[in-house]
Amino acid sequence: MASSSLFAAARRLLRLGGRCRSGIPASRAAASSSSSNAEEKRPPRPPSLQSTLWPLGHPGTLLVPEIELWAARPGNRLRAVELQRIVKELRKRRRHCQALEVSEWMNLKGHVKFLPKDHAVRLDLIGEIHGVGAAETYFNNLSNNDKTEKPYGALLNCYTRELLVDKALDHFQKMKELGFVFSTLPYNNLMGLYTNLGQHEKVPSVMAEMKNNGIIPDNFSYRICINSYGSRADFFGLENTLEEMECEPQITVDWNTYAVVANNYIKGNLREKAYSALQKAESKIDKRNSDSYNHLISLYGHLGDKSEVKRLWALQMSNCKRHINKDYTTMLAALMKLDAITEAEALLKEWESSKNAFDFQVPNILLTGYRQKDMLDKAETLIDDFLKKGKVPTSTSWAIVAIGYAEKGNVVKAYELTMNALRVYAPNTGWIPRSSMIEMILRYLGDEGELKDVEAFVDLLKVAVPMNSDMTEALARARAREGKKFEEKNA
């Protein structure tokens, strides 16, 4: 039963924390045999730095100790270009903390003499992790020689990412005065800012200004503009912009642009046009690029086309050498959306048997699907299975199921699962307890919970969120009830 499974899960959670060919002289055969034996005895080539780091997939893993350990082995040599490539790849994989860690270390140790482009990368990472204020401080401390268009552009990116309109526009104006606006990137940042603010009507005017200043839009510029029309269901504007793009001799329309077009057609319920755009997108993809397959699989999932989803997954498995966790999460999400639950469960087992780094973000896709489909027993069973294998679910995993019970009004189960989430809580992992569920649990504990249980819950909760009036009120009500019981007992 789900309840017994739940208590078992809690208990486990607490416990875990050369043959010769005819005609070849014997001497040559012997030499060949000797050479073969020497090759057999030769030690295998040591792993490269990148092949050492990529399996360390958890974003909380420190990479510098691993790099230093690798560099200390005989025959290994750190190269500046490889370290820069590693930082670039970490950013691409959105492992920003690790990218900043490596960037800071290689500058501190003198492995790389920082140029303006390196400062720009570091500034952007600082803004991503520590906020705009820290990025501004880093920028202000740069020498005048290092304050070229690249660090200026990185700071503009920080402003637009944080949706700071006034700062972004002022900074953009300063860049224009300094002659640093000579590429599409600053304009793309502004168009992205308006897109993220939902001010899609402002995007075409930025595009027009770019063209008036003699800067030819790139694929990304056109994609943002196309999306701005699609977001307003202006398919006439969308198709005119796409046609203009297709007629530009210096532009090769890429798969991603057609995917953006398809996505907007899907939202507008223009299925035939969506299929046409998806076919064009597929004709443009690099067949070894997993990202393109993931994107198209997701779009076909939104169309409800299971056969196309499975076809593209088979192609991805065949054509791409590596299949990372992101590939599995995309396919699992598509299958759950299509109600292909049995196939999703089989794919999760396939992922478990792969050599990918174990990350609960992958099974969380199934847990979320189970919650949405009111299959909470299955969600608890999945968590229990991982506990049996010695894999402790993250706070997010427990919370997904807890939210499901809270939505059903089952506050007792929501409380028990949230306690498990709080027991394994770690800061800076992205999980914050849902306030509405916490309020419900605190009301229940204040009215019905034992004082020791309320105190234990609040002690764990205040590590994750600041102490607030809901917590103090629950404690006060529980203490009042405890005091009343004591008085009645001794009356």
Short mmCIF file of C-alpha atoms in Angstrom, two decimals:
data_model
loop_
_atom_site.label_atom_id
_atom_site.label_comp_id
_atom_site.label_asym_id
_atom_site.label_seq_id
_atom_site.Cartn_x
_atom_site.Cartn_y
_atom_site.Cartn_z
CA MET A 1 0.00 0.00 0.00
CA ALA A 2 1.11 3.59 -0.57
CA SER A 3 1.04 4.45 3.15
CA SER A 4 3.27 1.54 4.21
CA SER A 5 5.54 2.34 1.28
CA LEU A 6 5.78 5.90 2.55
CA PHE A 7 6.81 4.92 6.07
CA ALA A 8 9.31 2.40 4.70
CA ALA A 9 10.74 5.15 2.53
CA ALA A 10 11.15 7.43 5.52
CA ARG A 11 12.95 4.70 7.47
CA ARG A 12 15.29 4.05 4.58
CA LEU A 13 15.93 7.75 4.19
CA LEU A 14 17.05 7.97 7.79
CA ARG A 15 19.35 4.92 7.43
CA LEU A 16 21.02 6.15 4.24
CA GLY A 17 21.95 9.63 4.73
CA GLY A 18 48.91 -13.81 -34.49
CA ARG A 19 48.77 -16.53 -36.76
CA CYS A 20 51.41 -16.37 -39.72
CA ARG A 21 50.05 -16.02 -43.24
CA SER A 22 51.42 -18.18 -46.07
CA GLY A 23 54.42 -16.59 -47.78
CA ILE A 24 55.53 -14.37 -44.88
CA PRO A 25 59.10 -15.12 -43.69
CA ALA A 26 59.35 -16.56 -40.21
CA SER A 27 61.61 -13.71 -39.08
CA ARG A 28 58.96 -11.15 -40.08
CA ALA A 29 56.26 -13.21 -38.47
CA ALA A 30 58.28 -13.37 -35.26
CA ALA A 31 58.86 -9.62 -35.39
CA SER A 32 55.15 -9.09 -35.98
CA SER A 33 54.34 -11.35 -33.04
CA SER A 34 56.83 -9.51 -30.85
CA SER A 35 55.34 -6.16 -31.86
CA SER A 36 51.84 -7.46 -31.14
CA ASN A 37 52.89 -8.65 -27.69
CA ALA A 38 54.52 -5.28 -26.99
CA GLU A 39 51.27 -3.53 -27.91
CA GLU A 40 49.35 -5.82 -25.61
CA LYS A 41 51.71 -4.96 -22.74
CA ARG A 42 51.66 -1.22 -23.48
CA PRO A 43 49.57 0.57 -20.82
CA PRO A 44 46.33 2.16 -22.05
CA ARG A 45 46.39 5.85 -22.86
CA PRO A 46 45.40 7.94 -19.84
CA PRO A 47 42.02 9.66 -20.11
CA SER A 48 41.96 13.22 -21.41
CA LEU A 49 41.02 16.09 -19.11
CA GLN A 50 37.62 16.54 -20.76
CA SER A 51 36.76 12.83 -20.61
CA THR A 52 37.65 12.97 -16.91
CA LEU A 53 35.39 15.94 -16.18
CA TRP A 54 32.23 15.32 -18.23
CA PRO A 55 31.05 12.26 -16.26
CA LEU A 56 31.04 14.48 -13.13
CA GLY A 57 27.61 15.67 -14.13
CA HIS A 58 26.25 16.92 -10.80
CA PRO A 59 26.45 20.74 -10.87
CA GLY A 60 27.53 20.80 -7.21
CA THR A 61 30.72 18.81 -7.86
CA LEU A 62 33.92 20.86 -7.55
CA LEU A 63 36.00 20.48 -10.70
CA VAL A 64 39.24 22.24 -9.73
CA PRO A 65 40.42 19.42 -7.41
CA GLU A 66 39.78 16.96 -10.25
CA ILE A 67 41.70 19.15 -12.72
CA GLU A 68 44.65 19.47 -10.34
CA LEU A 69 44.63 15.73 -9.70
CA TRP A 70 44.63 15.07 -13.45
CA ALA A 71 47.46 17.56 -14.04
CA ALA A 72 49.61 15.91 -11.34
CA ARG A 73 49.66 12.59 -13.19
CA PRO A 74 52.76 11.87 -15.30
CA GLY A 75 52.41 12.83 -18.95
CA ASN A 76 49.44 15.15 -18.44
CA ARG A 77 49.81 18.84 -19.34
CA LEU A 78 47.32 21.63 -18.91
CA ARG A 79 46.78 23.72 -22.03
CA ALA A 80 45.16 27.14 -22.01
CA VAL A 81 43.05 26.43 -25.08
CA GLU A 82 41.61 23.27 -23.50
CA LEU A 83 40.74 25.06 -20.25
CA GLN A 84 38.96 27.78 -22.23
CA ARG A 85 37.11 25.11 -24.19
CA ILE A 86 36.03 23.46 -20.93
CA VAL A 87 34.64 26.76 -19.59
CA LYS A 88 32.78 27.30 -22.86
CA GLU A 89 31.28 23.81 -22.77
CA LEU A 90 30.27 24.15 -19.11
CA ARG A 91 28.42 27.38 -19.96
CA LYS A 92 26.73 25.63 -22.86
CA ARG A 93 25.57 22.90 -20.47
CA ARG A 94 24.36 25.59 -18.02
CA ARG A 95 26.79 24.39 -15.36
CA HIS A 96 27.54 28.01 -14.49
CA CYS A 97 29.01 27.52 -11.00
CA GLN A 98 31.52 25.01 -12.33
CA ALA A 99 32.36 27.27 -15.29
CA LEU A 100 33.06 30.20 -12.95
CA GLU A 101 35.06 27.95 -10.63
CA VAL A 102 37.35 26.88 -13.49
CA SER A 103 37.54 30.42 -14.95
CA GLU A 104 38.59 31.96 -11.63
CA TRP A 105 41.12 29.20 -10.94
CA MET A 106 42.84 29.32 -14.33
CA ASN A 107 43.22 33.12 -14.03
CA LEU A 108 44.45 32.93 -10.43
CA LYS A 109 47.01 30.25 -11.26
CA GLY A 110 48.17 32.06 -14.39
CA HIS A 111 47.20 29.23 -16.74
CA VAL A 112 45.51 31.77 -19.03
CA LYS A 113 46.36 35.44 -19.52
CA PHE A 114 42.92 37.02 -19.57
CA LEU A 115 41.97 39.00 -22.64
CA PRO A 116 38.79 41.13 -22.89
CA LYS A 117 36.85 38.11 -24.21
CA ASP A 118 37.86 36.07 -21.12
CA HIS A 119 36.82 38.93 -18.83
CA ALA A 120 33.48 39.05 -20.67
CA VAL A 121 32.88 35.34 -20.03
CA ARG A 122 33.76 35.67 -16.36
CA LEU A 123 31.65 38.82 -15.95
CA ASP A 124 28.63 37.07 -17.45
CA LEU A 125 29.10 34.07 -15.14
CA ILE A 126 29.42 36.35 -12.11
CA GLY A 127 26.18 38.06 -13.07
CA GLU A 128 24.46 34.70 -13.55
CA ILE A 129 25.53 33.38 -10.14
CA HIS A 130 26.08 36.41 -7.88
CA GLY A 131 23.81 38.99 -9.48
CA VAL A 132 24.11 42.28 -11.36
CA GLY A 133 25.75 44.14 -8.48
CA ALA A 134 28.71 41.74 -8.44
CA ALA A 135 28.96 41.93 -12.25
CA GLU A 136 29.04 45.75 -12.13
CA THR A 137 31.80 45.65 -9.51
CA TYR A 138 33.87 43.31 -11.67
CA PHE A 139 33.30 45.53 -14.72
CA ASN A 140 34.24 48.73 -12.85
CA ASN A 141 37.49 47.14 -11.63
CA LEU A 142 38.64 46.27 -15.17
CA SER A 143 41.39 48.37 -16.70
CA ASN A 144 40.42 50.78 -19.48
CA ASN A 145 42.27 48.59 -21.98
CA ASP A 146 40.08 45.63 -21.03
CA LYS A 147 36.82 47.57 -21.32
CA THR A 148 36.20 46.76 -24.95
CA GLU A 149 32.91 45.88 -26.65
CA LYS A 150 32.99 42.34 -25.21
CA PRO A 151 32.85 43.18 -21.46
CA TYR A 152 30.40 46.00 -22.28
CA GLY A 153 28.25 43.49 -24.14
CA ALA A 154 28.47 41.00 -21.26
CA LEU A 155 27.22 43.62 -18.80
CA LEU A 156 24.37 44.49 -21.17
CA ASN A 157 23.49 40.80 -21.21
CA CYS A 158 23.36 40.81 -17.39
CA TYR A 159 20.97 43.76 -17.41
CA THR A 160 18.68 42.22 -20.01
CA ARG A 161 18.73 38.83 -18.29
CA GLU A 162 17.56 40.46 -15.05
CA LEU A 163 14.95 42.51 -16.99
CA LEU A 164 16.48 45.83 -15.84
CA VAL A 165 15.04 47.96 -18.63
CA ASP A 166 16.38 51.39 -17.63
CA LYS A 167 19.89 50.14 -16.94
CA ALA A 168 19.89 48.13 -20.16
CA LEU A 169 18.79 51.09 -22.30
CA ASP A 170 21.25 53.50 -20.65
CA HIS A 171 24.09 51.01 -21.08
CA PHE A 172 23.10 50.37 -24.70
CA GLN A 173 23.18 54.12 -25.38
CA LYS A 174 26.66 54.39 -23.85
CA MET A 175 27.83 51.49 -26.02
CA LYS A 176 26.54 53.35 -29.10
CA GLU A 177 28.41 56.51 -28.06
CA LEU A 178 31.62 54.49 -27.67
CA GLY A 179 31.15 52.85 -31.06
CA PHE A 180 30.66 49.40 -29.52
CA VAL A 181 27.35 48.63 -31.26
CA PHE A 182 28.51 47.21 -34.56
CA SER A 183 27.11 43.68 -34.43
CA THR A 184 23.73 42.01 -33.96
CA LEU A 185 24.44 40.92 -30.37
CA PRO A 186 23.45 44.12 -28.49
CA TYR A 187 20.28 44.47 -30.59
CA ASN A 188 19.45 40.81 -30.01
CA ASN A 189 19.83 41.38 -26.27
CA LEU A 190 17.32 44.24 -26.38
CA MET A 191 14.87 42.22 -28.46
CA GLY A 192 15.26 39.36 -25.99
CA LEU A 193 14.57 41.77 -23.12
CA TYR A 194 11.30 42.94 -24.67
CA THR A 195 10.36 39.34 -25.42
CA ASN A 196 10.91 38.26 -21.82
CA LEU A 197 8.88 41.23 -20.60
CA GLY A 198 6.03 40.22 -22.90
CA GLN A 199 6.39 43.48 -24.84
CA HIS A 200 6.47 41.69 -28.19
CA GLU A 201 5.20 44.71 -30.10
CA LYS A 202 8.52 46.53 -29.43
CA VAL A 203 10.69 43.87 -31.07
CA PRO A 204 10.14 44.79 -34.76
CA SER A 205 11.18 48.43 -34.13
CA VAL A 206 14.53 47.27 -32.68
CA MET A 207 14.96 45.05 -35.72
CA ALA A 208 14.23 48.02 -38.00
CA GLU A 209 16.77 50.21 -36.16
CA MET A 210 19.40 47.50 -36.57
CA LYS A 211 18.82 47.33 -40.33
CA ASN A 212 18.74 51.15 -40.64
CA ASN A 213 22.20 51.24 -39.02
CA GLY A 214 23.57 48.91 -41.66
CA ILE A 215 23.74 45.82 -39.47
CA ILE A 216 22.46 42.71 -41.20
CA PRO A 217 20.22 40.59 -38.89
CA ASP A 218 21.40 37.08 -38.15
CA ASN A 219 19.40 33.90 -37.61
CA PHE A 220 18.80 34.73 -33.97
CA SER A 221 17.56 38.24 -34.82
CA TYR A 222 15.03 36.84 -37.27
CA ARG A 223 13.95 34.13 -34.82
CA ILE A 224 13.18 36.67 -32.11
CA CYS A 225 11.25 38.84 -34.56
CA ILE A 226 9.34 35.86 -35.97
CA ASN A 227 8.47 34.78 -32.44
CA SER A 228 7.27 38.29 -31.58
CA TYR A 229 4.71 38.11 -34.41
CA GLY A 230 3.70 34.57 -33.47
CA SER A 231 3.19 35.54 -29.83
CA ARG A 232 0.63 38.11 -31.02
CA ALA A 233 -0.94 35.59 -33.44
CA ASP A 234 0.14 37.88 -36.28
CA PHE A 235 0.84 35.08 -38.74
CA PHE A 236 0.91 37.50 -41.67
CA GLY A 237 3.83 39.34 -40.06
CA LEU A 238 5.46 36.03 -39.12
CA GLU A 239 5.31 34.67 -42.67
CA ASN A 240 6.49 37.93 -44.22
CA THR A 241 9.52 37.98 -41.92
CA LEU A 242 10.29 34.33 -42.69
CA GLU A 243 10.00 35.02 -46.42
CA GLU A 244 12.35 38.01 -46.10
CA MET A 245 14.81 35.82 -44.22
CA GLU A 246 14.64 33.07 -46.84
CA CYS A 247 15.38 35.63 -49.57
CA GLU A 248 18.45 37.11 -47.85
CA PRO A 249 21.49 35.75 -49.75
CA GLN A 250 23.78 35.96 -46.71
CA ILE A 251 21.35 34.06 -44.45
CA THR A 252 20.94 30.32 -44.35
CA VAL A 253 17.71 29.59 -42.54
CA ASP A 254 18.58 27.06 -39.85
CA TRP A 255 16.52 24.29 -38.28
CA ASN A 256 15.93 26.32 -35.12
CA THR A 257 14.14 29.07 -37.02
CA TYR A 258 11.74 26.61 -38.61
CA ALA A 259 11.23 25.07 -35.15
CA VAL A 260 10.26 28.50 -33.79
CA VAL A 261 7.81 28.89 -36.68
CA ALA A 262 6.38 25.42 -35.99
CA ASN A 263 5.99 26.19 -32.29
CA ASN A 264 3.96 29.31 -33.06
CA TYR A 265 1.79 27.41 -35.53
CA ILE A 266 1.16 24.76 -32.85
CA LYS A 267 0.08 27.46 -30.39
CA GLY A 268 -2.21 28.88 -33.07
CA ASN A 269 -3.62 25.39 -33.77
CA LEU A 270 -2.42 25.54 -37.39
CA ARG A 271 -1.44 21.88 -37.49
CA GLU A 272 -0.77 21.48 -41.21
CA LYS A 273 1.52 24.50 -41.27
CA ALA A 274 3.23 23.21 -38.12
CA TYR A 275 3.97 19.84 -39.76
CA SER A 276 5.34 21.60 -42.85
CA ALA A 277 7.66 23.76 -40.72
CA LEU A 278 8.82 20.72 -38.72
CA GLN A 279 9.68 18.85 -41.91
CA LYS A 280 11.76 21.82 -43.06
CA ALA A 281 13.44 21.96 -39.66
CA GLU A 282 14.37 18.27 -39.80
CA SER A 283 15.85 18.69 -43.27
CA LYS A 284 18.23 21.31 -41.85
CA ILE A 285 19.49 19.58 -38.72
CA ASP A 286 22.96 18.21 -38.13
CA LYS A 287 22.13 14.55 -37.69
CA ARG A 288 24.75 14.25 -34.92
CA ASN A 289 23.29 17.13 -32.88
CA SER A 290 21.19 15.88 -29.95
CA ASP A 291 19.77 19.32 -29.19
CA SER A 292 17.94 19.50 -32.50
CA TYR A 293 16.37 16.07 -31.99
CA ASN A 294 15.32 17.04 -28.46
CA HIS A 295 13.63 20.19 -29.72
CA LEU A 296 11.72 18.43 -32.48
CA ILE A 297 10.70 15.55 -30.21
CA SER A 298 9.24 18.07 -27.76
CA LEU A 299 7.28 19.83 -30.54
CA TYR A 300 5.86 16.60 -31.92
CA GLY A 301 4.91 15.74 -28.34
CA HIS A 302 2.87 18.96 -28.20
CA LEU A 303 1.20 17.91 -31.44
CA GLY A 304 0.32 14.58 -29.81
CA ASP A 305 2.14 12.63 -32.51
CA LYS A 306 3.57 9.56 -30.80
CA SER A 307 4.83 7.91 -34.00
CA GLU A 308 6.95 10.94 -34.92
CA VAL A 309 8.29 11.20 -31.37
CA LYS A 310 9.42 7.56 -31.45
CA ARG A 311 10.82 7.86 -34.97
CA LEU A 312 13.00 10.84 -34.05
CA TRP A 313 14.16 9.16 -30.83
CA ALA A 314 15.28 6.12 -32.83
CA LEU A 315 17.18 8.40 -35.22
CA GLN A 316 18.79 10.22 -32.30
CA MET A 317 19.89 6.96 -30.69
CA SER A 318 21.33 5.82 -34.02
CA ASN A 319 23.04 9.01 -35.16
CA CYS A 320 24.34 10.58 -31.95
CA LYS A 321 27.34 9.04 -30.21
CA ARG A 322 26.46 10.22 -26.72
CA HIS A 323 23.08 10.26 -25.05
CA ILE A 324 23.14 12.58 -22.05
CA ASN A 325 20.58 13.03 -19.28
CA LYS A 326 18.94 15.94 -21.10
CA ASP A 327 18.10 13.62 -24.01
CA TYR A 328 16.34 11.22 -21.67
CA THR A 329 14.43 13.96 -19.83
CA THR A 330 13.15 15.36 -23.14
CA MET A 331 11.95 11.98 -24.35
CA LEU A 332 10.45 11.03 -20.98
CA ALA A 333 8.52 14.33 -20.88
CA ALA A 334 7.16 13.71 -24.38
CA LEU A 335 6.09 10.17 -23.53
CA MET A 336 4.36 11.24 -20.32
CA LYS A 337 2.56 14.02 -22.23
CA LEU A 338 1.38 11.37 -24.70
CA ASP A 339 0.17 9.11 -21.85
CA ALA A 340 2.72 6.50 -22.97
CA ILE A 341 3.42 5.64 -19.35
CA THR A 342 4.60 2.05 -19.85
CA GLU A 343 7.10 3.19 -22.49
CA ALA A 344 8.30 6.00 -20.23
CA GLU A 345 8.87 3.56 -17.39
CA ALA A 346 10.85 1.26 -19.69
CA LEU A 347 12.95 4.21 -20.89
CA LEU A 348 13.73 5.19 -17.30
CA LYS A 349 15.09 1.69 -16.67
CA GLU A 350 17.16 2.00 -19.85
CA TRP A 351 18.57 5.27 -18.51
CA GLU A 352 19.41 3.64 -15.19
CA SER A 353 21.45 0.98 -16.97
CA SER A 354 23.36 3.62 -18.99
CA LYS A 355 26.64 4.99 -17.71
CA ASN A 356 25.26 8.51 -17.32
CA ALA A 357 25.76 10.37 -14.07
CA PHE A 358 22.85 9.64 -11.75
CA ASP A 359 20.67 12.73 -11.43
CA PHE A 360 17.19 12.78 -9.91
CA GLN A 361 16.10 15.35 -12.49
CA VAL A 362 15.55 12.39 -14.81
CA PRO A 363 13.14 10.34 -12.64
CA ASN A 364 11.55 13.62 -11.53
CA ILE A 365 9.97 13.76 -14.99
CA LEU A 366 8.04 10.58 -14.21
CA LEU A 367 7.21 11.78 -10.69
CA THR A 368 5.76 15.00 -12.12
CA GLY A 369 3.79 13.05 -14.73
CA TYR A 370 2.43 10.68 -12.08
CA ARG A 371 1.34 13.68 -9.98
CA GLN A 372 -0.39 15.35 -12.91
CA LYS A 373 -2.20 12.12 -13.75
CA ASP A 374 -3.20 11.47 -10.11
CA MET A 375 -1.04 8.33 -9.94
CA LEU A 376 0.52 9.10 -6.57
CA ASP A 377 0.84 5.43 -5.59
CA LYS A 378 3.13 4.93 -8.57
CA ALA A 379 5.14 8.02 -7.58
CA GLU A 380 5.68 6.68 -4.05
CA THR A 381 6.62 3.26 -5.39
CA LEU A 382 9.21 4.83 -7.69
CA ILE A 383 10.77 6.77 -4.81
CA ASP A 384 10.78 3.63 -2.65
CA ASP A 385 12.51 1.66 -5.41
CA PHE A 386 15.31 4.20 -5.57
CA LEU A 387 15.69 4.14 -1.79
CA LYS A 388 16.07 0.36 -1.93
CA LYS A 389 18.92 0.90 -4.41
CA GLY A 390 20.62 3.32 -2.03
CA LYS A 391 19.67 6.43 -4.03
CA VAL A 392 18.35 9.16 -1.74
CA PRO A 393 15.80 11.35 -3.55
CA THR A 394 16.38 15.09 -3.59
CA SER A 395 14.12 17.59 -1.86
CA THR A 396 12.51 18.33 -5.22
CA SER A 397 11.63 14.66 -5.73
CA TRP A 398 9.88 14.37 -2.36
CA ALA A 399 8.17 17.73 -2.88
CA ILE A 400 6.69 16.75 -6.26
CA VAL A 401 4.72 13.96 -4.58
CA ALA A 402 3.93 16.08 -1.53
CA ILE A 403 2.35 18.72 -3.78
CA GLY A 404 0.20 16.01 -5.35
CA TYR A 405 -1.23 15.06 -1.96
CA ALA A 406 -1.65 18.72 -0.98
CA GLU A 407 -3.66 19.29 -4.16
CA LYS A 408 -5.93 16.40 -3.12
CA GLY A 409 -6.35 17.89 0.35
CA ASN A 410 -4.43 15.05 2.05
CA VAL A 411 -2.45 17.24 4.44
CA VAL A 412 -1.09 14.33 6.52
CA LYS A 413 0.69 12.75 3.56
CA ALA A 414 1.81 16.17 2.31
CA TYR A 415 3.35 16.84 5.73
CA GLU A 416 5.12 13.47 5.93
CA LEU A 417 6.64 13.82 2.46
CA THR A 418 7.62 17.44 3.06
CA MET A 419 9.44 16.32 6.21
CA ASN A 420 11.46 13.94 4.03
CA ALA A 421 12.18 16.80 1.62
CA LEU A 422 13.39 19.01 4.46
CA ARG A 423 15.59 16.25 5.92
CA VAL A 424 17.67 16.16 2.75
CA TYR A 425 17.50 19.90 2.04
CA ALA A 426 20.65 21.49 0.65
CA PRO A 427 20.93 25.23 -0.08
CA ASN A 428 21.41 26.57 -3.61
CA THR A 429 19.92 23.51 -5.28
CA GLY A 430 16.92 25.35 -6.69
CA TRP A 431 14.25 23.90 -4.38
CA ILE A 432 12.13 26.26 -2.28
CA PRO A 433 9.15 24.85 -0.36
CA ARG A 434 5.87 25.88 -1.97
CA SER A 435 4.38 28.56 0.31
CA SER A 436 0.73 27.55 -0.13
CA MET A 437 1.50 23.95 0.84
CA ILE A 438 3.61 25.00 3.83
CA GLU A 439 0.83 27.28 5.07
CA MET A 440 -1.61 24.36 4.86
CA ILE A 441 0.75 22.04 6.76
CA LEU A 442 1.45 24.64 9.48
CA ARG A 443 -2.30 25.21 9.99
CA TYR A 444 -2.79 21.46 10.35
CA LEU A 445 0.14 21.09 12.77
CA GLY A 446 -0.95 24.08 14.81
CA ASP A 447 -4.47 22.67 15.18
CA GLU A 448 -3.76 18.93 15.48
CA GLY A 449 -0.03 18.15 15.65
CA GLU A 450 1.96 17.13 18.72
CA LEU A 451 4.13 19.97 19.99
CA LYS A 452 7.32 17.97 19.39
CA ASP A 453 6.27 17.37 15.77
CA VAL A 454 5.52 21.06 15.20
CA GLU A 455 8.88 22.03 16.70
CA ALA A 456 10.73 19.45 14.58
CA PHE A 457 9.01 20.63 11.41
CA VAL A 458 9.71 24.32 12.09
CA ASP A 459 13.35 23.58 12.99
CA LEU A 460 13.85 21.93 9.60
CA LEU A 461 11.76 24.47 7.70
CA LYS A 462 13.57 27.56 8.97
CA VAL A 463 16.79 26.27 7.40
CA ALA A 464 15.13 26.48 3.99
CA VAL A 465 13.01 29.64 4.45
CA PRO A 466 13.20 32.55 6.92
CA MET A 467 11.20 32.26 10.13
CA ASN A 468 7.80 33.86 9.62
CA SER A 469 4.47 34.50 11.35
CA ASP A 470 2.92 31.23 10.08
CA MET A 471 5.63 29.24 11.89
CA THR A 472 5.39 31.21 15.14
CA GLU A 473 1.59 31.00 15.08
CA ALA A 474 1.65 27.22 14.57
CA LEU A 475 4.08 26.86 17.49
CA ALA A 476 1.93 29.14 19.66
CA ARG A 477 -1.27 27.20 18.94
CA ALA A 478 0.44 23.85 19.56
CA ARG A 479 1.90 25.09 22.86
CA ALA A 480 -1.49 26.45 23.92
CA ARG A 481 -3.12 23.07 23.22
CA GLU A 482 -0.31 21.30 25.09
CA GLY A 483 -0.78 23.62 28.06
CA LYS A 484 -4.54 23.06 28.08
CA LYS A 485 -4.06 19.27 28.04
CA PHE A 486 -1.67 19.55 30.97
CA GLU A 487 -4.14 21.67 32.94
CA GLU A 488 -7.01 19.25 32.23
CA LYS A 489 -4.88 16.28 33.22
CA ASN A 490 -3.94 17.86 36.55
CA ALA A 491 -7.32 19.45 37.30
#
